[in-house]
Coordinates of N, CA and C in Angstrom, one line a residue:
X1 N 69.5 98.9 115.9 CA 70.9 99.1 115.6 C 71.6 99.3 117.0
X2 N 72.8 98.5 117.0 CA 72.9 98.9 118.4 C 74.5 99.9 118.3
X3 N 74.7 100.9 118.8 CA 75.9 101.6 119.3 C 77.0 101.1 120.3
X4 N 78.4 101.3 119.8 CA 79.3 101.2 121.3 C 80.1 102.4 121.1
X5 N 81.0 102.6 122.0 CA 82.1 103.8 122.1 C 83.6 103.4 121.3
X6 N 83.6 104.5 120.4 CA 84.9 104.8 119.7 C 86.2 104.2 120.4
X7 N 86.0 104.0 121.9 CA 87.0 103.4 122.7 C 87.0 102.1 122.9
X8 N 85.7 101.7 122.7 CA 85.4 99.8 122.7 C 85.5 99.2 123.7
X9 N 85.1 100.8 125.0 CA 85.3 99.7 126.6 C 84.2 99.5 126.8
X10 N 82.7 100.2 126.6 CA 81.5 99.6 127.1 C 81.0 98.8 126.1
X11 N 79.6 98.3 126.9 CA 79.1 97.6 125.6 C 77.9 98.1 125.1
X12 N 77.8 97.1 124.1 CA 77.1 97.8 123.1 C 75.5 98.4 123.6
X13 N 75.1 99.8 123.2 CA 73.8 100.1 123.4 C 72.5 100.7 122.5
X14 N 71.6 100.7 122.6 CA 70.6 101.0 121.9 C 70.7 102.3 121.0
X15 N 70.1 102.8 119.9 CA 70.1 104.1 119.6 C 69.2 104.8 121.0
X16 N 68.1 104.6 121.6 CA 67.7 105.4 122.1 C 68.6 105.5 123.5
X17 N 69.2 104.4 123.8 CA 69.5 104.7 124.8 C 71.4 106.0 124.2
X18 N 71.6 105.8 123.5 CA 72.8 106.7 122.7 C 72.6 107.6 123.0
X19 N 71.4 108.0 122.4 CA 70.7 109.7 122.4 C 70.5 110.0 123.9
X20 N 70.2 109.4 124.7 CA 69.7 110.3 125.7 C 70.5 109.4 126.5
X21 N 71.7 109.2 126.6 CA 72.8 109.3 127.3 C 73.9 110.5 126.5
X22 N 74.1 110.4 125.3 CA 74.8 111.8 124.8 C 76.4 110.8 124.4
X23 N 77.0 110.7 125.5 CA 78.4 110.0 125.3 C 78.4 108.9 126.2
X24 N 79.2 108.0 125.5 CA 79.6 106.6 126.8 C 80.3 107.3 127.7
X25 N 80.5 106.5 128.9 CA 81.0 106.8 129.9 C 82.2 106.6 129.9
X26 N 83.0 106.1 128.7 CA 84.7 105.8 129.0 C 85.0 107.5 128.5
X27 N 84.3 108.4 128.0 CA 84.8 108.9 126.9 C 85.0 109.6 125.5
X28 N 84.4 108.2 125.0 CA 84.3 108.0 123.9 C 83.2 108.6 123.0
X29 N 83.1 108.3 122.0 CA 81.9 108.8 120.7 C 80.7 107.8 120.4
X30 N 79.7 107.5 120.9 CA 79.2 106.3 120.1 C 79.2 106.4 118.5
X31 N 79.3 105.0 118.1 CA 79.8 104.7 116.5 C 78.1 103.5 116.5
X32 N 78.0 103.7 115.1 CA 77.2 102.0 114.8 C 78.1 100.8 115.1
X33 N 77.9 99.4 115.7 CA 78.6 98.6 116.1 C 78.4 98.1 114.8
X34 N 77.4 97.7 113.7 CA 77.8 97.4 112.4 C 77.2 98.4 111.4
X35 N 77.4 97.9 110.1 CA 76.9 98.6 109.2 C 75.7 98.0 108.4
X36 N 74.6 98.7 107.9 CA 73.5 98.3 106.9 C 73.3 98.7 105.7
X37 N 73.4 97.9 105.2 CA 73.4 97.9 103.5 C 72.1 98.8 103.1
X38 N 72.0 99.9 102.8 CA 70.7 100.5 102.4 C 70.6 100.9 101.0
X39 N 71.4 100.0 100.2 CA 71.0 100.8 98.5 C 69.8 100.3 97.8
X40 N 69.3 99.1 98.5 CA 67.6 99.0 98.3 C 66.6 99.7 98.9
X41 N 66.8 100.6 99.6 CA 65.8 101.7 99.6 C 65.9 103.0 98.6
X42 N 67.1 102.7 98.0 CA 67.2 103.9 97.3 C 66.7 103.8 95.6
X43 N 66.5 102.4 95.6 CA 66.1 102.0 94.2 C 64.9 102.6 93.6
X44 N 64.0 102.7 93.9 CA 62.6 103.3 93.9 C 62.6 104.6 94.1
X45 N 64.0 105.3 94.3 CA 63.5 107.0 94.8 C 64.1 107.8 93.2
X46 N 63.4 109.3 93.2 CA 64.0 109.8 92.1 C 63.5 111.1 92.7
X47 N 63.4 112.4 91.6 CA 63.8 113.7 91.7 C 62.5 114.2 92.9
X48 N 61.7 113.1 92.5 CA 59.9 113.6 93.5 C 60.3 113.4 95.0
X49 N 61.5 112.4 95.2 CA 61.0 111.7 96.6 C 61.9 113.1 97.8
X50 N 60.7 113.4 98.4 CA 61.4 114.4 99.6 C 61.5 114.1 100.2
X51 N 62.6 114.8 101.2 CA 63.6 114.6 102.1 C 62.6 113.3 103.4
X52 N 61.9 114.3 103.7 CA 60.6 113.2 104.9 C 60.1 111.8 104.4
X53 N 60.5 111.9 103.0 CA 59.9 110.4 102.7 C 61.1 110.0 102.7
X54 N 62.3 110.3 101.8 CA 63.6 109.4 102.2 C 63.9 109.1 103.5
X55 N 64.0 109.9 104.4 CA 63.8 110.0 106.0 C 63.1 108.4 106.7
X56 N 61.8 109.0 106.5 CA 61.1 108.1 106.5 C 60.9 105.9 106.2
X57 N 61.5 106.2 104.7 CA 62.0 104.9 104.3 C 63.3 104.3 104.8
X58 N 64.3 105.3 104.9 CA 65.7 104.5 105.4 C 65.6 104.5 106.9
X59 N 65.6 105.4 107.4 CA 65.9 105.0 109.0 C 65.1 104.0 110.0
X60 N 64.0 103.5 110.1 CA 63.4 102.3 110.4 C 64.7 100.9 110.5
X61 N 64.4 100.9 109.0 CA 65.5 99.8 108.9 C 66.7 99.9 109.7
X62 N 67.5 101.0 109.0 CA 68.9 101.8 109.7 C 68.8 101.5 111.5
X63 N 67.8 101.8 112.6 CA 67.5 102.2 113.7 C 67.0 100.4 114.0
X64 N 66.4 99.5 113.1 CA 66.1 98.4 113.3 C 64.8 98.7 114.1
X65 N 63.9 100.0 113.9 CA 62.5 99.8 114.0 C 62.2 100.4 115.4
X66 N 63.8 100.8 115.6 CA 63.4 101.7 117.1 C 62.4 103.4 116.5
X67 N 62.4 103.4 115.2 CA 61.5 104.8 114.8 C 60.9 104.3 113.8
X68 N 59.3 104.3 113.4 CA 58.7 103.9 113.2 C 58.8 105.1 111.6
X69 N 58.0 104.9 110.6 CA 58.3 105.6 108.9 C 58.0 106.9 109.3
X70 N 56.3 106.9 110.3 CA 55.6 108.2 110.3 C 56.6 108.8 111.3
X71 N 57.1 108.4 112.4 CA 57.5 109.4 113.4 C 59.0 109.9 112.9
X72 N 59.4 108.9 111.7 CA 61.1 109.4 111.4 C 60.3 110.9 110.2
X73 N 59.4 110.7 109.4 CA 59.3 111.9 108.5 C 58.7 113.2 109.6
X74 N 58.3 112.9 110.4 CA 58.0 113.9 111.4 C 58.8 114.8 112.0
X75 N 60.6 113.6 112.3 CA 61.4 114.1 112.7 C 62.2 115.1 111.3
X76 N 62.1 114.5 110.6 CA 62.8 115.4 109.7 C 62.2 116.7 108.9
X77 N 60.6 116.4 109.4 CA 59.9 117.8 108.3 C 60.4 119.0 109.7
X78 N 60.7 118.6 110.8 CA 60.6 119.6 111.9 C 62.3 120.1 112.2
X79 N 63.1 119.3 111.4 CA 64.4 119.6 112.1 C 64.7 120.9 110.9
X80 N 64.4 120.6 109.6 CA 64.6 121.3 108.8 C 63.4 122.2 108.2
X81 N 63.7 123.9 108.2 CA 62.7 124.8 107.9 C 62.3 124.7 106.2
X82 N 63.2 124.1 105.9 CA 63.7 124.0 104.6 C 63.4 123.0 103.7
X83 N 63.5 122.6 102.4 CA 63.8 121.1 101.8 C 65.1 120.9 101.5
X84 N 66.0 120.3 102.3 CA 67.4 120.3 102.2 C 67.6 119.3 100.3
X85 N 68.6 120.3 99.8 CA 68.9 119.5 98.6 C 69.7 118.3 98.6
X86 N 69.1 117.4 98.0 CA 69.3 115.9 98.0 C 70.6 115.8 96.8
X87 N 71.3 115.1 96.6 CA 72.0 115.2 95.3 C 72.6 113.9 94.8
X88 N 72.4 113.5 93.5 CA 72.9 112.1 93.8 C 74.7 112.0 93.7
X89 N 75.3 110.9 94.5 CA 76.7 110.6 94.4 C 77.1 108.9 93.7
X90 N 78.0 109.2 92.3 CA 78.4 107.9 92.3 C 79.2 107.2 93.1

């Protein structure tokens, strides 16, 4: 996925590079330059699927594979001490 700035002077850049730049240089906020349809990962999930496996399944796709299933639930069993409540929205 690639990011640009809320201001739309730079060009577009990587998630990793997003992250460990912090903000574009005009200023700005990085944004997703587009958006991805993820309600087919959500078809197969129900009350069992935790947080590190939803984690896990969507952001790959989301990131376009800059984070690999195992390293995204890694990231999420460690950010949270917790099992954050999932809830569904229509």
């Amino acid at each position: 996925m690639q990011f640009t700035s809320t201001r739309a002077n730079g060009s577009a850049v990587s998630f990793r590079d997003a992250v460990l730049s912090c903000l574009p240089t005009d200023g700005g906020l990085y944004v997703p330059k587009s958006t991805v349809d993820l309600r087919q990962f959500f078809l197969y999930m129900d009350e069992s699927t935790t947080y590190p496996e939803l984690v896990g399944t969507v952001v790959p796709p989301l990131l376009e594979g800059e984070l690999n299933p195992t390293s995204a639930e890694r990231v999420a069993e460690s950010a949270f001490a917790f099992e954050p409540e999932l809830r569904r929205l229509d």
